[in-house]
Amino acid sequence: MTRSNGGEDVDEEDLIPDNWFIRLVHIIAWLLTVVLSVLSCVFIGYQLYVLYIPYSRAKMMGDASYRFPEYFYRVWGNDATDLTSEHWGYLSACAGVTFLSIRYVIPAHPFLSAEHRKVE
């Protein structure tokens, strides 16, 4: 519900001061988001370096002797020869969610004052 405040529409929720518990939960959630986003970036970089780039290079060069890292065979079995759409989907999903987190969640940190917190 909105009401007019001198010609400007103001949402009534914006007039209620934030409770300390809500602020604490917001801070903890934001910090977890930052930590998980950083870990996702590290994970994506590691997987690109160890798995995806060497595999793509071997495919383009026609190198039939290429072998995946040992951990790959423990998970997917010894008969795995290619990265399927499932693998590329995992990478894309992780990169997409991390991008959204970095672009939209992390900049809206809980340390901003209340009048600057709402993003239109």
mmCIF file with all atom_site columns, C-alpha atoms in Angstrom:
data_model
loop_
_atom_site.group_PDB
_atom_site.id
_atom_site.type_symbol
_atom_site.label_atom_id
_atom_site.label_alt_id
_atom_site.label_comp_id
_atom_site.label_asym_id
_atom_site.label_entity_id
_atom_site.label_seq_id
_atom_site.pdbx_PDB_ins_code
_atom_site.Cartn_x
_atom_site.Cartn_y
_atom_site.Cartn_z
_atom_site.occupancy
_atom_site.B_iso_or_equiv
_atom_site.pdbx_formal_charge
_atom_site.auth_seq_id
_atom_site.auth_comp_id
_atom_site.auth_asym_id
_atom_site.auth_atom_id
_atom_site.pdbx_PDB_model_num
ATOM 1   C CA . MET A 1 1   ? 0.000  0.000   0.000   1.00 0.00 ? 1   MET A CA 1
ATOM 2   C CA . THR A 1 2   ? 1.358  3.422   -0.881  1.00 0.00 ? 2   THR A CA 1
ATOM 3   C CA . ARG A 1 3   ? 0.480  6.860   0.334   1.00 0.00 ? 3   ARG A CA 1
ATOM 4   C CA . SER A 1 4   ? 1.327  10.267  -0.986  1.00 0.00 ? 4   SER A CA 1
ATOM 5   C CA . ASN A 1 5   ? 3.969  12.249  0.866   1.00 0.00 ? 5   ASN A CA 1
ATOM 6   C CA . GLY A 1 6   ? 4.104  15.726  -0.591  1.00 0.00 ? 6   GLY A CA 1
ATOM 7   C CA . GLY A 1 7   ? 3.402  14.545  -4.133  1.00 0.00 ? 7   GLY A CA 1
ATOM 8   C CA . GLU A 1 8   ? 5.745  11.548  -3.817  1.00 0.00 ? 8   GLU A CA 1
ATOM 9   C CA . ASP A 1 9   ? 4.377  8.005   -3.420  1.00 0.00 ? 9   ASP A CA 1
ATOM 10  C CA . VAL A 1 10  ? 5.979  6.241   -0.452  1.00 0.00 ? 10  VAL A CA 1
ATOM 11  C CA . ASP A 1 11  ? 5.634  2.543   0.292   1.00 0.00 ? 11  ASP A CA 1
ATOM 12  C CA . GLU A 1 12  ? 4.561  2.092   3.922   1.00 0.00 ? 12  GLU A CA 1
ATOM 13  C CA . GLU A 1 13  ? 7.119  -0.696  4.380   1.00 0.00 ? 13  GLU A CA 1
ATOM 14  C CA . ASP A 1 14  ? 9.850  1.877   3.813   1.00 0.00 ? 14  ASP A CA 1
ATOM 15  C CA . LEU A 1 15  ? 8.631  3.884   6.796   1.00 0.00 ? 15  LEU A CA 1
ATOM 16  C CA . ILE A 1 16  ? 9.061  0.994   9.246   1.00 0.00 ? 16  ILE A CA 1
ATOM 17  C CA . PRO A 1 17  ? 12.566 0.945   10.774  1.00 0.00 ? 17  PRO A CA 1
ATOM 18  C CA . ASP A 1 18  ? 14.504 -2.277  10.293  1.00 0.00 ? 18  ASP A CA 1
ATOM 19  C CA . ASN A 1 19  ? 14.562 -4.591  13.240  1.00 0.00 ? 19  ASN A CA 1
ATOM 20  C CA . TRP A 1 20  ? 18.046 -5.586  14.499  1.00 0.00 ? 20  TRP A CA 1
ATOM 21  C CA . PHE A 1 21  ? 17.233 -9.280  13.931  1.00 0.00 ? 21  PHE A CA 1
ATOM 22  C CA . ILE A 1 22  ? 16.265 -8.688  10.310  1.00 0.00 ? 22  ILE A CA 1
ATOM 23  C CA . ARG A 1 23  ? 19.439 -6.662  9.796   1.00 0.00 ? 23  ARG A CA 1
ATOM 24  C CA . LEU A 1 24  ? 21.506 -9.476  11.342  1.00 0.00 ? 24  LEU A CA 1
ATOM 25  C CA . VAL A 1 25  ? 19.892 -12.087 9.085   1.00 0.00 ? 25  VAL A CA 1
ATOM 26  C CA . HIS A 1 26  ? 20.475 -9.817  6.072   1.00 0.00 ? 26  HIS A CA 1
ATOM 27  C CA . ILE A 1 27  ? 24.153 -9.362  6.979   1.00 0.00 ? 27  ILE A CA 1
ATOM 28  C CA . ILE A 1 28  ? 24.686 -13.112 7.474   1.00 0.00 ? 28  ILE A CA 1
ATOM 29  C CA . ALA A 1 29  ? 22.926 -13.951 4.194   1.00 0.00 ? 29  ALA A CA 1
ATOM 30  C CA . TRP A 1 30  ? 24.930 -11.314 2.337   1.00 0.00 ? 30  TRP A CA 1
ATOM 31  C CA . LEU A 1 31  ? 28.239 -12.569 3.776   1.00 0.00 ? 31  LEU A CA 1
ATOM 32  C CA . LEU A 1 32  ? 27.350 -16.157 2.829   1.00 0.00 ? 32  LEU A CA 1
ATOM 33  C CA . THR A 1 33  ? 26.502 -14.970 -0.675  1.00 0.00 ? 33  THR A CA 1
ATOM 34  C CA . VAL A 1 34  ? 29.881 -13.239 -0.976  1.00 0.00 ? 34  VAL A CA 1
ATOM 35  C CA . VAL A 1 35  ? 31.771 -16.309 0.269   1.00 0.00 ? 35  VAL A CA 1
ATOM 36  C CA . LEU A 1 36  ? 29.849 -18.703 -1.986  1.00 0.00 ? 36  LEU A CA 1
ATOM 37  C CA . SER A 1 37  ? 30.260 -16.395 -4.997  1.00 0.00 ? 37  SER A CA 1
ATOM 38  C CA . VAL A 1 38  ? 34.018 -16.232 -4.463  1.00 0.00 ? 38  VAL A CA 1
ATOM 39  C CA . LEU A 1 39  ? 34.179 -20.017 -4.069  1.00 0.00 ? 39  LEU A CA 1
ATOM 40  C CA . SER A 1 40  ? 32.128 -20.421 -7.258  1.00 0.00 ? 40  SER A CA 1
ATOM 41  C CA . CYS A 1 41  ? 34.551 -18.194 -9.166  1.00 0.00 ? 41  CYS A CA 1
ATOM 42  C CA . VAL A 1 42  ? 37.489 -20.232 -7.864  1.00 0.00 ? 42  VAL A CA 1
ATOM 43  C CA . PHE A 1 43  ? 35.709 -23.492 -8.721  1.00 0.00 ? 43  PHE A CA 1
ATOM 44  C CA . ILE A 1 44  ? 34.835 -22.312 -12.234 1.00 0.00 ? 44  ILE A CA 1
ATOM 45  C CA . GLY A 1 45  ? 38.421 -21.164 -12.830 1.00 0.00 ? 45  GLY A CA 1
ATOM 46  C CA . TYR A 1 46  ? 39.818 -24.466 -11.585 1.00 0.00 ? 46  TYR A CA 1
ATOM 47  C CA . GLN A 1 47  ? 37.440 -26.528 -13.724 1.00 0.00 ? 47  GLN A CA 1
ATOM 48  C CA . LEU A 1 48  ? 38.211 -24.435 -16.798 1.00 0.00 ? 48  LEU A CA 1
ATOM 49  C CA . TYR A 1 49  ? 41.956 -24.801 -16.220 1.00 0.00 ? 49  TYR A CA 1
ATOM 50  C CA . VAL A 1 50  ? 41.950 -28.527 -15.420 1.00 0.00 ? 50  VAL A CA 1
ATOM 51  C CA . LEU A 1 51  ? 39.053 -29.919 -17.431 1.00 0.00 ? 51  LEU A CA 1
ATOM 52  C CA . TYR A 1 52  ? 37.232 -27.767 -19.964 1.00 0.00 ? 52  TYR A CA 1
ATOM 53  C CA . ILE A 1 53  ? 40.087 -25.905 -21.701 1.00 0.00 ? 53  ILE A CA 1
ATOM 54  C CA . PRO A 1 54  ? 42.387 -28.968 -22.076 1.00 0.00 ? 54  PRO A CA 1
ATOM 55  C CA . TYR A 1 55  ? 39.432 -31.032 -23.321 1.00 0.00 ? 55  TYR A CA 1
ATOM 56  C CA . SER A 1 56  ? 38.399 -28.369 -25.842 1.00 0.00 ? 56  SER A CA 1
ATOM 57  C CA . ARG A 1 57  ? 41.992 -27.982 -27.027 1.00 0.00 ? 57  ARG A CA 1
ATOM 58  C CA . ALA A 1 58  ? 42.376 -31.746 -27.477 1.00 0.00 ? 58  ALA A CA 1
ATOM 59  C CA . LYS A 1 59  ? 39.096 -31.935 -29.407 1.00 0.00 ? 59  LYS A CA 1
ATOM 60  C CA . MET A 1 60  ? 40.088 -29.092 -31.732 1.00 0.00 ? 60  MET A CA 1
ATOM 61  C CA . MET A 1 61  ? 43.570 -30.544 -32.344 1.00 0.00 ? 61  MET A CA 1
ATOM 62  C CA . GLY A 1 62  ? 42.221 -34.075 -32.846 1.00 0.00 ? 62  GLY A CA 1
ATOM 63  C CA . ASP A 1 63  ? 44.304 -35.481 -29.976 1.00 0.00 ? 63  ASP A CA 1
ATOM 64  C CA . ALA A 1 64  ? 42.838 -38.950 -29.382 1.00 0.00 ? 64  ALA A CA 1
ATOM 65  C CA . SER A 1 65  ? 45.285 -39.659 -26.549 1.00 0.00 ? 65  SER A CA 1
ATOM 66  C CA . TYR A 1 66  ? 43.730 -37.025 -24.249 1.00 0.00 ? 66  TYR A CA 1
ATOM 67  C CA . ARG A 1 67  ? 42.633 -38.336 -20.861 1.00 0.00 ? 67  ARG A CA 1
ATOM 68  C CA . PHE A 1 68  ? 40.480 -36.559 -18.341 1.00 0.00 ? 68  PHE A CA 1
ATOM 69  C CA . PRO A 1 69  ? 41.838 -35.920 -14.838 1.00 0.00 ? 69  PRO A CA 1
ATOM 70  C CA . GLU A 1 70  ? 41.612 -38.970 -12.596 1.00 0.00 ? 70  GLU A CA 1
ATOM 71  C CA . TYR A 1 71  ? 38.797 -37.571 -10.436 1.00 0.00 ? 71  TYR A CA 1
ATOM 72  C CA . PHE A 1 72  ? 36.611 -37.379 -13.556 1.00 0.00 ? 72  PHE A CA 1
ATOM 73  C CA . TYR A 1 73  ? 36.797 -41.151 -14.061 1.00 0.00 ? 73  TYR A CA 1
ATOM 74  C CA . ARG A 1 74  ? 35.966 -41.812 -10.397 1.00 0.00 ? 74  ARG A CA 1
ATOM 75  C CA . VAL A 1 75  ? 32.713 -39.896 -10.814 1.00 0.00 ? 75  VAL A CA 1
ATOM 76  C CA . TRP A 1 76  ? 31.690 -40.710 -14.397 1.00 0.00 ? 76  TRP A CA 1
ATOM 77  C CA . GLY A 1 77  ? 33.325 -44.115 -14.919 1.00 0.00 ? 77  GLY A CA 1
ATOM 78  C CA . ASN A 1 78  ? 36.200 -45.341 -17.071 1.00 0.00 ? 78  ASN A CA 1
ATOM 79  C CA . ASP A 1 79  ? 34.152 -45.374 -20.266 1.00 0.00 ? 79  ASP A CA 1
ATOM 80  C CA . ALA A 1 80  ? 33.709 -41.566 -20.279 1.00 0.00 ? 80  ALA A CA 1
ATOM 81  C CA . THR A 1 81  ? 35.220 -40.133 -23.454 1.00 0.00 ? 81  THR A CA 1
ATOM 82  C CA . ASP A 1 82  ? 33.467 -36.785 -23.930 1.00 0.00 ? 82  ASP A CA 1
ATOM 83  C CA . LEU A 1 83  ? 32.033 -33.904 -21.983 1.00 0.00 ? 83  LEU A CA 1
ATOM 84  C CA . THR A 1 84  ? 28.294 -34.128 -22.570 1.00 0.00 ? 84  THR A CA 1
ATOM 85  C CA . SER A 1 85  ? 25.687 -31.404 -22.490 1.00 0.00 ? 85  SER A CA 1
ATOM 86  C CA . GLU A 1 86  ? 25.213 -32.271 -18.821 1.00 0.00 ? 86  GLU A CA 1
ATOM 87  C CA . HIS A 1 87  ? 28.782 -31.158 -18.016 1.00 0.00 ? 87  HIS A CA 1
ATOM 88  C CA . TRP A 1 88  ? 28.480 -27.967 -20.036 1.00 0.00 ? 88  TRP A CA 1
ATOM 89  C CA . GLY A 1 89  ? 25.107 -27.343 -18.398 1.00 0.00 ? 89  GLY A CA 1
ATOM 90  C CA . TYR A 1 90  ? 26.622 -27.595 -14.921 1.00 0.00 ? 90  TYR A CA 1
ATOM 91  C CA . LEU A 1 91  ? 29.312 -25.091 -15.884 1.00 0.00 ? 91  LEU A CA 1
ATOM 92  C CA . SER A 1 92  ? 26.782 -22.733 -17.477 1.00 0.00 ? 92  SER A CA 1
ATOM 93  C CA . ALA A 1 93  ? 24.391 -22.915 -14.524 1.00 0.00 ? 93  ALA A CA 1
ATOM 94  C CA . CYS A 1 94  ? 27.161 -22.236 -12.027 1.00 0.00 ? 94  CYS A CA 1
ATOM 95  C CA . ALA A 1 95  ? 28.506 -19.342 -14.102 1.00 0.00 ? 95  ALA A CA 1
ATOM 96  C CA . GLY A 1 96  ? 25.014 -17.888 -14.609 1.00 0.00 ? 96  GLY A CA 1
ATOM 97  C CA . VAL A 1 97  ? 24.060 -17.991 -10.938 1.00 0.00 ? 97  VAL A CA 1
ATOM 98  C CA . THR A 1 98  ? 27.447 -16.574 -9.933  1.00 0.00 ? 98  THR A CA 1
ATOM 99  C CA . PHE A 1 99  ? 27.074 -13.736 -12.445 1.00 0.00 ? 99  PHE A CA 1
ATOM 100 C CA . LEU A 1 100 ? 23.602 -12.872 -11.113 1.00 0.00 ? 100 LEU A CA 1
ATOM 101 C CA . SER A 1 101 ? 24.890 -12.979 -7.557  1.00 0.00 ? 101 SER A CA 1
ATOM 102 C CA . ILE A 1 102 ? 27.834 -10.704 -8.317  1.00 0.00 ? 102 ILE A CA 1
ATOM 103 C CA . ARG A 1 103 ? 25.761 -8.343  -10.462 1.00 0.00 ? 103 ARG A CA 1
ATOM 104 C CA . TYR A 1 104 ? 22.616 -7.960  -8.349  1.00 0.00 ? 104 TYR A CA 1
ATOM 105 C CA . VAL A 1 105 ? 23.045 -9.343  -4.814  1.00 0.00 ? 105 VAL A CA 1
ATOM 106 C CA . ILE A 1 106 ? 26.533 -8.364  -3.706  1.00 0.00 ? 106 ILE A CA 1
ATOM 107 C CA . PRO A 1 107 ? 26.258 -4.652  -4.649  1.00 0.00 ? 107 PRO A CA 1
ATOM 108 C CA . ALA A 1 108 ? 23.134 -4.337  -2.454  1.00 0.00 ? 108 ALA A CA 1
ATOM 109 C CA . HIS A 1 109 ? 25.084 -4.861  0.740   1.00 0.00 ? 109 HIS A CA 1
ATOM 110 C CA . PRO A 1 110 ? 23.388 -4.423  4.123   1.00 0.00 ? 110 PRO A CA 1
ATOM 111 C CA . PHE A 1 111 ? 25.730 -1.650  5.196   1.00 0.00 ? 111 PHE A CA 1
ATOM 112 C CA . LEU A 1 112 ? 23.965 0.966   3.070   1.00 0.00 ? 112 LEU A CA 1
ATOM 113 C CA . SER A 1 113 ? 21.617 3.365   4.797   1.00 0.00 ? 113 SER A CA 1
ATOM 114 C CA . ALA A 1 114 ? 17.893 2.575   4.488   1.00 0.00 ? 114 ALA A CA 1
ATOM 115 C CA . GLU A 1 115 ? 17.153 5.298   1.922   1.00 0.00 ? 115 GLU A CA 1
ATOM 116 C CA . HIS A 1 116 ? 19.831 3.947   -0.451  1.00 0.00 ? 116 HIS A CA 1
ATOM 117 C CA . ARG A 1 117 ? 19.034 0.265   -0.013  1.00 0.00 ? 117 ARG A CA 1
ATOM 118 C CA . LYS A 1 118 ? 16.101 -0.057  -2.397  1.00 0.00 ? 118 LYS A CA 1
ATOM 119 C CA . VAL A 1 119 ? 17.126 -0.594  -6.018  1.00 0.00 ? 119 VAL A CA 1
ATOM 120 C CA . GLU A 1 120 ? 14.557 0.254   -8.684  1.00 0.00 ? 120 GLU A CA 1
#
